mmCIF file of N, CA and C in Angstrom:
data_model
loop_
_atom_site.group_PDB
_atom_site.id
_atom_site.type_symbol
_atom_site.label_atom_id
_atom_site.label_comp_id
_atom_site.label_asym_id
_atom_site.label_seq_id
_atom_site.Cartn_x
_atom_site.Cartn_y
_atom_site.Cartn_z
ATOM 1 N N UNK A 37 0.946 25.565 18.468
ATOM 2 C CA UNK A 37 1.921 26.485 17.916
ATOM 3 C C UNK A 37 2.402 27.416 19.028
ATOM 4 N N UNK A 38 3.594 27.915 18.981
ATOM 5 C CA UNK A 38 4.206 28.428 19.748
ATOM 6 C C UNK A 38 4.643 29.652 19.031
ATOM 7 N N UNK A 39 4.161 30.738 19.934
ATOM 8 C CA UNK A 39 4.405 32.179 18.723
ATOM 9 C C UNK A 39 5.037 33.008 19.874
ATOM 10 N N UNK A 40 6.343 33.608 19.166
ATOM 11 C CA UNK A 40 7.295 34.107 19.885
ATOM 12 C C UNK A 40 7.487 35.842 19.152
ATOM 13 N N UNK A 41 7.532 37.039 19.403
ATOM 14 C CA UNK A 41 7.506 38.145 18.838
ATOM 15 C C UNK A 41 8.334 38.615 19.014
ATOM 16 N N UNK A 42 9.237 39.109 18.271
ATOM 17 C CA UNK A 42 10.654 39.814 17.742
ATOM 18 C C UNK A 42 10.561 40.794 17.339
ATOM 19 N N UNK A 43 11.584 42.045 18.051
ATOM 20 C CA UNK A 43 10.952 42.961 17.722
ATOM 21 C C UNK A 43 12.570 43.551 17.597
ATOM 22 N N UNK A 44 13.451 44.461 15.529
ATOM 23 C CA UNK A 44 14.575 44.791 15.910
ATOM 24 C C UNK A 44 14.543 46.329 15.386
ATOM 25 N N UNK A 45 15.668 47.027 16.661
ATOM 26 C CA UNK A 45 15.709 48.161 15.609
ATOM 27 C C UNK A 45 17.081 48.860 15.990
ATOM 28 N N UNK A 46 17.364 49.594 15.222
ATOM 29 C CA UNK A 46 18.997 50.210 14.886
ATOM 30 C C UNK A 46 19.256 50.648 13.614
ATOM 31 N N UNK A 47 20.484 51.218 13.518
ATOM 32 C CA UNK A 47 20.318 52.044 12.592
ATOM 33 C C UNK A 47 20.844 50.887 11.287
ATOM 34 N N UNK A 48 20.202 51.670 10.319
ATOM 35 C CA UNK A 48 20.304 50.039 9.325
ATOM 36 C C UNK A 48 21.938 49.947 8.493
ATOM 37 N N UNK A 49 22.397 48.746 8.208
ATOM 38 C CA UNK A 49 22.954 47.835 7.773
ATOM 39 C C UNK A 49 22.887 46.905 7.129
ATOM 40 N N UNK A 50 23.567 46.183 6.336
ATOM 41 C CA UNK A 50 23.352 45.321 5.377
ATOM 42 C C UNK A 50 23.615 44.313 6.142
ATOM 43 N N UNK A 51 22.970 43.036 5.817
ATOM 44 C CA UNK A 51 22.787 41.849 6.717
ATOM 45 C C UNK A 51 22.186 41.495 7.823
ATOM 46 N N UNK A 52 21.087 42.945 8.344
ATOM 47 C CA UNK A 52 20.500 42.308 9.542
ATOM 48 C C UNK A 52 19.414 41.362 9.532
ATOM 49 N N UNK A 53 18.681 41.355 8.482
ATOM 50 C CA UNK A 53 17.340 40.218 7.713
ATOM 51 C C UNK A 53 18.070 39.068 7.910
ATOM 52 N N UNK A 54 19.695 38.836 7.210
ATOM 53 C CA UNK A 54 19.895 37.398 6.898
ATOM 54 C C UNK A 54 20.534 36.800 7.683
ATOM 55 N N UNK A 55 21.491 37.722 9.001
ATOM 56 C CA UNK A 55 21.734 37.157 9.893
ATOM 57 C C UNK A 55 20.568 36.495 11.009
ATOM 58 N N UNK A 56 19.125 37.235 11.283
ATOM 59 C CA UNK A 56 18.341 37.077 12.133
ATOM 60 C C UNK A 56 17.562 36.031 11.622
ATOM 61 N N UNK A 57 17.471 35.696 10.251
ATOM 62 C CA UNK A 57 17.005 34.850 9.608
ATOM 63 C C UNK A 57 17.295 33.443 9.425
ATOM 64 N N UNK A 58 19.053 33.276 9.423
ATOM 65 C CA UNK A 58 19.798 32.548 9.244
ATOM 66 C C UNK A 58 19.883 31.871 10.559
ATOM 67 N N UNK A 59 19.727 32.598 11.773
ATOM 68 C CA UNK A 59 20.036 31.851 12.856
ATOM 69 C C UNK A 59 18.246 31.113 13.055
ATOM 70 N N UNK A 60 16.943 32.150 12.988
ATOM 71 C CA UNK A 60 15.965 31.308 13.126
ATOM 72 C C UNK A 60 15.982 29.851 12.339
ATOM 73 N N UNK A 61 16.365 30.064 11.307
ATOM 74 C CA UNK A 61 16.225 29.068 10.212
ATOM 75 C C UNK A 61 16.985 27.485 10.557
ATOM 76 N N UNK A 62 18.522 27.938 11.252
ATOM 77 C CA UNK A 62 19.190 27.155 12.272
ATOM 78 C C UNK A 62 18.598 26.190 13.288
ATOM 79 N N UNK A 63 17.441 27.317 13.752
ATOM 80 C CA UNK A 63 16.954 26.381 15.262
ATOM 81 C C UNK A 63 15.483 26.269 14.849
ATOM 82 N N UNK A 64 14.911 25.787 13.683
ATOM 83 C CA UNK A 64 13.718 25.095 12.832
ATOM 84 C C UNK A 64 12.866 26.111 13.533
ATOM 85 N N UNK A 65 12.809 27.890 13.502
ATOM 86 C CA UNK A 65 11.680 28.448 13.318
ATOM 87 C C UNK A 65 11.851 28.973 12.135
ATOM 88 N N UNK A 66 10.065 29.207 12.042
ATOM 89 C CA UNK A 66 9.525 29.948 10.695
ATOM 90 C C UNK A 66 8.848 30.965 11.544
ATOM 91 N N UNK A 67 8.949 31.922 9.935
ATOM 92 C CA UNK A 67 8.271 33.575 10.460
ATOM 93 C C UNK A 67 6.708 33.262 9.712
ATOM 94 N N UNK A 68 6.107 33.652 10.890
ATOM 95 C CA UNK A 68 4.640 33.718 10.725
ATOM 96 C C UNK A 68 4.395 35.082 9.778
ATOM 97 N N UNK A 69 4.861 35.893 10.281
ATOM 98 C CA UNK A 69 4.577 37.725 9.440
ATOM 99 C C UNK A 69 5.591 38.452 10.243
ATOM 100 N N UNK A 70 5.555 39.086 8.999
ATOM 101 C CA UNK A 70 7.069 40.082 9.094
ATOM 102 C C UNK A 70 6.516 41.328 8.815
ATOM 103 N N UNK A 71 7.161 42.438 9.359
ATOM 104 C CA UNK A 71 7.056 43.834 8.827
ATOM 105 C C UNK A 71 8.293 44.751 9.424
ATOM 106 N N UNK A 72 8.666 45.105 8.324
ATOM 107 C CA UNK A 72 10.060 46.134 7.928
ATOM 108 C C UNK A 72 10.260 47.486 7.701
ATOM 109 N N UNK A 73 10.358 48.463 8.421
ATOM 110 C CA UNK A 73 10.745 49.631 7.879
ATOM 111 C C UNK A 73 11.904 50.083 7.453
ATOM 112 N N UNK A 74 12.050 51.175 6.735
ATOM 113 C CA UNK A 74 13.599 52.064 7.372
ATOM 114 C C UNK A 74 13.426 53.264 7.309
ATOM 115 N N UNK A 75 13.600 53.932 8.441
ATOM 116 C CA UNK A 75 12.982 55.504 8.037
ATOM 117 C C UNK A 75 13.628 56.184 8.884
ATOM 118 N N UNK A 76 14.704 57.193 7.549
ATOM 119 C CA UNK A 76 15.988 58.178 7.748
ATOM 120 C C UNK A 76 17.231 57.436 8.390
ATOM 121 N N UNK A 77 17.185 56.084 7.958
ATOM 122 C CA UNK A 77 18.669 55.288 8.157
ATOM 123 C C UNK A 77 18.356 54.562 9.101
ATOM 124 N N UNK A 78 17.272 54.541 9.899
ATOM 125 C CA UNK A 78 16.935 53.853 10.842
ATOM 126 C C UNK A 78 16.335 52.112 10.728
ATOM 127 N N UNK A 79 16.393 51.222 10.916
ATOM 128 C CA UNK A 79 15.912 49.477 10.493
ATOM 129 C C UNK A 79 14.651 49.338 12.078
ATOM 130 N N UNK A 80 13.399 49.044 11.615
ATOM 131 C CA UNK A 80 12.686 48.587 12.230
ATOM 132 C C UNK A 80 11.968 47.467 12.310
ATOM 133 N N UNK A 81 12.320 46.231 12.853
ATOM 134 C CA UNK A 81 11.537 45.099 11.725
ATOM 135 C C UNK A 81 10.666 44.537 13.486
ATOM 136 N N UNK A 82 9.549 43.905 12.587
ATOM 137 C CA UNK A 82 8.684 42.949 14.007
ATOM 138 C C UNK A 82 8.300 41.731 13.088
ATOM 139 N N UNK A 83 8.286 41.036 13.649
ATOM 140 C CA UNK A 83 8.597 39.093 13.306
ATOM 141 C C UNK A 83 7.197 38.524 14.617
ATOM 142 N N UNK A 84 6.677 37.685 13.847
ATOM 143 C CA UNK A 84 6.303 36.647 14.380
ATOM 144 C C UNK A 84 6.817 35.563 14.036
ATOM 145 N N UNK A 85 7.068 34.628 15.353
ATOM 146 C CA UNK A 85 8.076 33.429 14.597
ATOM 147 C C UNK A 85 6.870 32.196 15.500
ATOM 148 N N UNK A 86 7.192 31.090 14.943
ATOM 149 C CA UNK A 86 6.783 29.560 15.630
ATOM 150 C C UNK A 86 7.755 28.874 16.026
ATOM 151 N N UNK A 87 8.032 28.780 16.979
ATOM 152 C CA UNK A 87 9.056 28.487 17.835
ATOM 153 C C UNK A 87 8.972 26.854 18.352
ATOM 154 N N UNK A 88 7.608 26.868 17.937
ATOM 155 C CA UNK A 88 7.399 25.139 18.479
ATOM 156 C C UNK A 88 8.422 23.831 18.429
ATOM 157 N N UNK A 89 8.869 23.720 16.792
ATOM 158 C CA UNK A 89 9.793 23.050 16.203
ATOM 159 C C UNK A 89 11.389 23.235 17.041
ATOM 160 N N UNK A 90 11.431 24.339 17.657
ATOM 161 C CA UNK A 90 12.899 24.947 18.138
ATOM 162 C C UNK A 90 12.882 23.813 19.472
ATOM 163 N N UNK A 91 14.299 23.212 19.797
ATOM 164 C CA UNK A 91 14.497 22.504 21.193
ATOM 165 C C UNK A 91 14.918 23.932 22.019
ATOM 166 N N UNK A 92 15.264 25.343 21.445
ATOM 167 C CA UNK A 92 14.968 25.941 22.480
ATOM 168 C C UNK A 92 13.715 26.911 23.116
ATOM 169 N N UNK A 93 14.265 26.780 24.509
ATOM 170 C CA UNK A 93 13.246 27.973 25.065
ATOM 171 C C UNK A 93 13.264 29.525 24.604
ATOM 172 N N UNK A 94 12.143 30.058 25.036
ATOM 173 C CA UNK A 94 12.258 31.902 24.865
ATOM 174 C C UNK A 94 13.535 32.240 25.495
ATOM 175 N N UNK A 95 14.091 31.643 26.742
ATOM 176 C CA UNK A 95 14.955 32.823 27.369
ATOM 177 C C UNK A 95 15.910 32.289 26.433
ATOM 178 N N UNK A 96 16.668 31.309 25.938
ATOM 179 C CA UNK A 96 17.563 30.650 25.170
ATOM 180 C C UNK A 96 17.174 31.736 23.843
ATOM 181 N N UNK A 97 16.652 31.525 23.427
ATOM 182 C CA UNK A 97 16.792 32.196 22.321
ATOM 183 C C UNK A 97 16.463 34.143 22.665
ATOM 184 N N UNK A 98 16.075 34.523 22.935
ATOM 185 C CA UNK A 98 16.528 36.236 23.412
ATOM 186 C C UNK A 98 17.656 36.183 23.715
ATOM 187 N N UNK A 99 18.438 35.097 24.333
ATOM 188 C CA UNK A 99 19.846 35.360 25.060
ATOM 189 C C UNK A 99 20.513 35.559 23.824
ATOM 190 N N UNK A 100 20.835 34.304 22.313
ATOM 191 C CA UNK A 100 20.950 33.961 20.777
ATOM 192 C C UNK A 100 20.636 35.392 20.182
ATOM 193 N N UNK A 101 19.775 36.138 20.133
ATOM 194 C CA UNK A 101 19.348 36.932 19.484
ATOM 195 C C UNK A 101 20.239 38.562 19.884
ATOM 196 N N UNK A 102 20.173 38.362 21.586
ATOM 197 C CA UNK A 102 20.738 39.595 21.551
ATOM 198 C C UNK A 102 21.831 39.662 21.464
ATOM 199 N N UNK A 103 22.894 38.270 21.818
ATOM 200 C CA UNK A 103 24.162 38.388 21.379
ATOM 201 C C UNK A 103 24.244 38.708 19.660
ATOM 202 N N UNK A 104 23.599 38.277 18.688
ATOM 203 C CA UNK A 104 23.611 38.283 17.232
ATOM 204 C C UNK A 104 23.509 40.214 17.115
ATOM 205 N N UNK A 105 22.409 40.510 18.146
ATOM 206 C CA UNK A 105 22.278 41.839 18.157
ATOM 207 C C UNK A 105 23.503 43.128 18.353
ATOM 208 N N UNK A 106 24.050 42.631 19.509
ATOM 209 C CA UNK A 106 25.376 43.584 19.560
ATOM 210 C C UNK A 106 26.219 43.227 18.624
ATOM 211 N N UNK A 107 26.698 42.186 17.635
ATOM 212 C CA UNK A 107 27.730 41.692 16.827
ATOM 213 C C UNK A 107 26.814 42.784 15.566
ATOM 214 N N UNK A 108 25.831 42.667 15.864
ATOM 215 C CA UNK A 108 25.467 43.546 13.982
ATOM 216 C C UNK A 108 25.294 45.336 14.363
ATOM 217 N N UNK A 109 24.793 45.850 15.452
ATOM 218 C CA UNK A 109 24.557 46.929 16.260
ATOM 219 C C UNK A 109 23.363 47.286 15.861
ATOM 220 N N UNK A 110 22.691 46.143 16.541
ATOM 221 C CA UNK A 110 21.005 46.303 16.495
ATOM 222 C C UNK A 110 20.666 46.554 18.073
ATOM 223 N N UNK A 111 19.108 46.641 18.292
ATOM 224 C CA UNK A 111 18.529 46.252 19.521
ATOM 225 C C UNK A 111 17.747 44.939 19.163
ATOM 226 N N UNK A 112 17.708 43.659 20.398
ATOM 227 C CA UNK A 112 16.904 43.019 19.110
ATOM 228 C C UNK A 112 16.304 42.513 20.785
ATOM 229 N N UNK A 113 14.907 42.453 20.417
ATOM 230 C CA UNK A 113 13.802 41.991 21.633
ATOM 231 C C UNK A 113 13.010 41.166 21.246
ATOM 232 N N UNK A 114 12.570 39.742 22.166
ATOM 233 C CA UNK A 114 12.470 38.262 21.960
ATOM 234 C C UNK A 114 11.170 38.403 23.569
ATOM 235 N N UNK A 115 9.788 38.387 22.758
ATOM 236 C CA UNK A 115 8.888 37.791 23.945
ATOM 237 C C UNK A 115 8.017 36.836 23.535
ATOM 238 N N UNK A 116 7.481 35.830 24.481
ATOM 239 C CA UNK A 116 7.220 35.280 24.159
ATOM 240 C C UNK A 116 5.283 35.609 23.938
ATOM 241 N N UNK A 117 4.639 35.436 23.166
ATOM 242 C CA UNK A 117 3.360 35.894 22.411
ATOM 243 C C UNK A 117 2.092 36.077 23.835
ATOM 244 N N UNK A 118 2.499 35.695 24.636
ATOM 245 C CA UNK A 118 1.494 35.727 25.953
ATOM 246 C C UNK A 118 2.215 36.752 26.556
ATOM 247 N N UNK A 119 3.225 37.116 26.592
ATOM 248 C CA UNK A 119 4.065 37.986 27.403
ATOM 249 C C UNK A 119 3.544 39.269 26.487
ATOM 250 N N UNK A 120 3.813 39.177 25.952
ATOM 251 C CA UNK A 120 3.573 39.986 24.580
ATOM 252 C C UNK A 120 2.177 41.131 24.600
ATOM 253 N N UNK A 121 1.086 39.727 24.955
ATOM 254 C CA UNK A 121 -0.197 40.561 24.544
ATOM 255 C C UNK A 121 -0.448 40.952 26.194
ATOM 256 N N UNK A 122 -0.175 40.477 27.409
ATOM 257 C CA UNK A 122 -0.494 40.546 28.347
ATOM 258 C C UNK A 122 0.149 42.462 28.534
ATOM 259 N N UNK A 123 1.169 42.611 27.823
ATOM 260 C CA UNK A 123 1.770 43.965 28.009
ATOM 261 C C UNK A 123 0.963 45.406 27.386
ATOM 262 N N UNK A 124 0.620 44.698 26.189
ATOM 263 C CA UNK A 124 0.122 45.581 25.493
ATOM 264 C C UNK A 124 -1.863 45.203 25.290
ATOM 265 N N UNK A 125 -2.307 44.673 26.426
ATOM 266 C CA UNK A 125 -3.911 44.751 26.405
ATOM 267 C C UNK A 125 -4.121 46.174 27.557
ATOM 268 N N UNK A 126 -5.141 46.369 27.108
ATOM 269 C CA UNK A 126 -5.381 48.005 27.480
ATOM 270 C C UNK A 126 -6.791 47.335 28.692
#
């Protein structure tokens, strides 16, 4: 399995779940676990996705994501799960 971590935030809007969703769903990933805030207008969401099934790579898809990102006026950040923990081990 290939676990890729998504991480979006901006101020919220309607459609940012189903656009970010719609395109994973496109390139055969599934979300492992999701978690969503919104707090004082603000959208915070973090995604684990499996990326295995996808013919693309991490940088291919962060590139996908952040263009989707400026079209909705999100921030939207794409690492890949080793990148990920290597950043945040203490």
């Amino acid at each position: 399995m290939e676990k890729t971590i998504i991480t979006v935030v901006g101020k919220d809007t309607v459609g940012i779940i189903a656009k970010i969703c719609t395109y994973l769903s496109e390139n055969k990933m599934n979300i492992l676990d999701i978690s969503q805030t919104i707090v004082q207008g603000y959208f915070n969401m973090m995604m684990i996705v499996d990326t295995s099934a996808s013919s693309k790579n991490t940088s291919e898809i962060s590139d996908d994501l952040d263009g989707i990102g400026s079209e909705i006026g999100v921030t939207i950040r794409t690492q890949h799960e080793d990148i990920f923990n290597s950043m945040h081990r203490i």
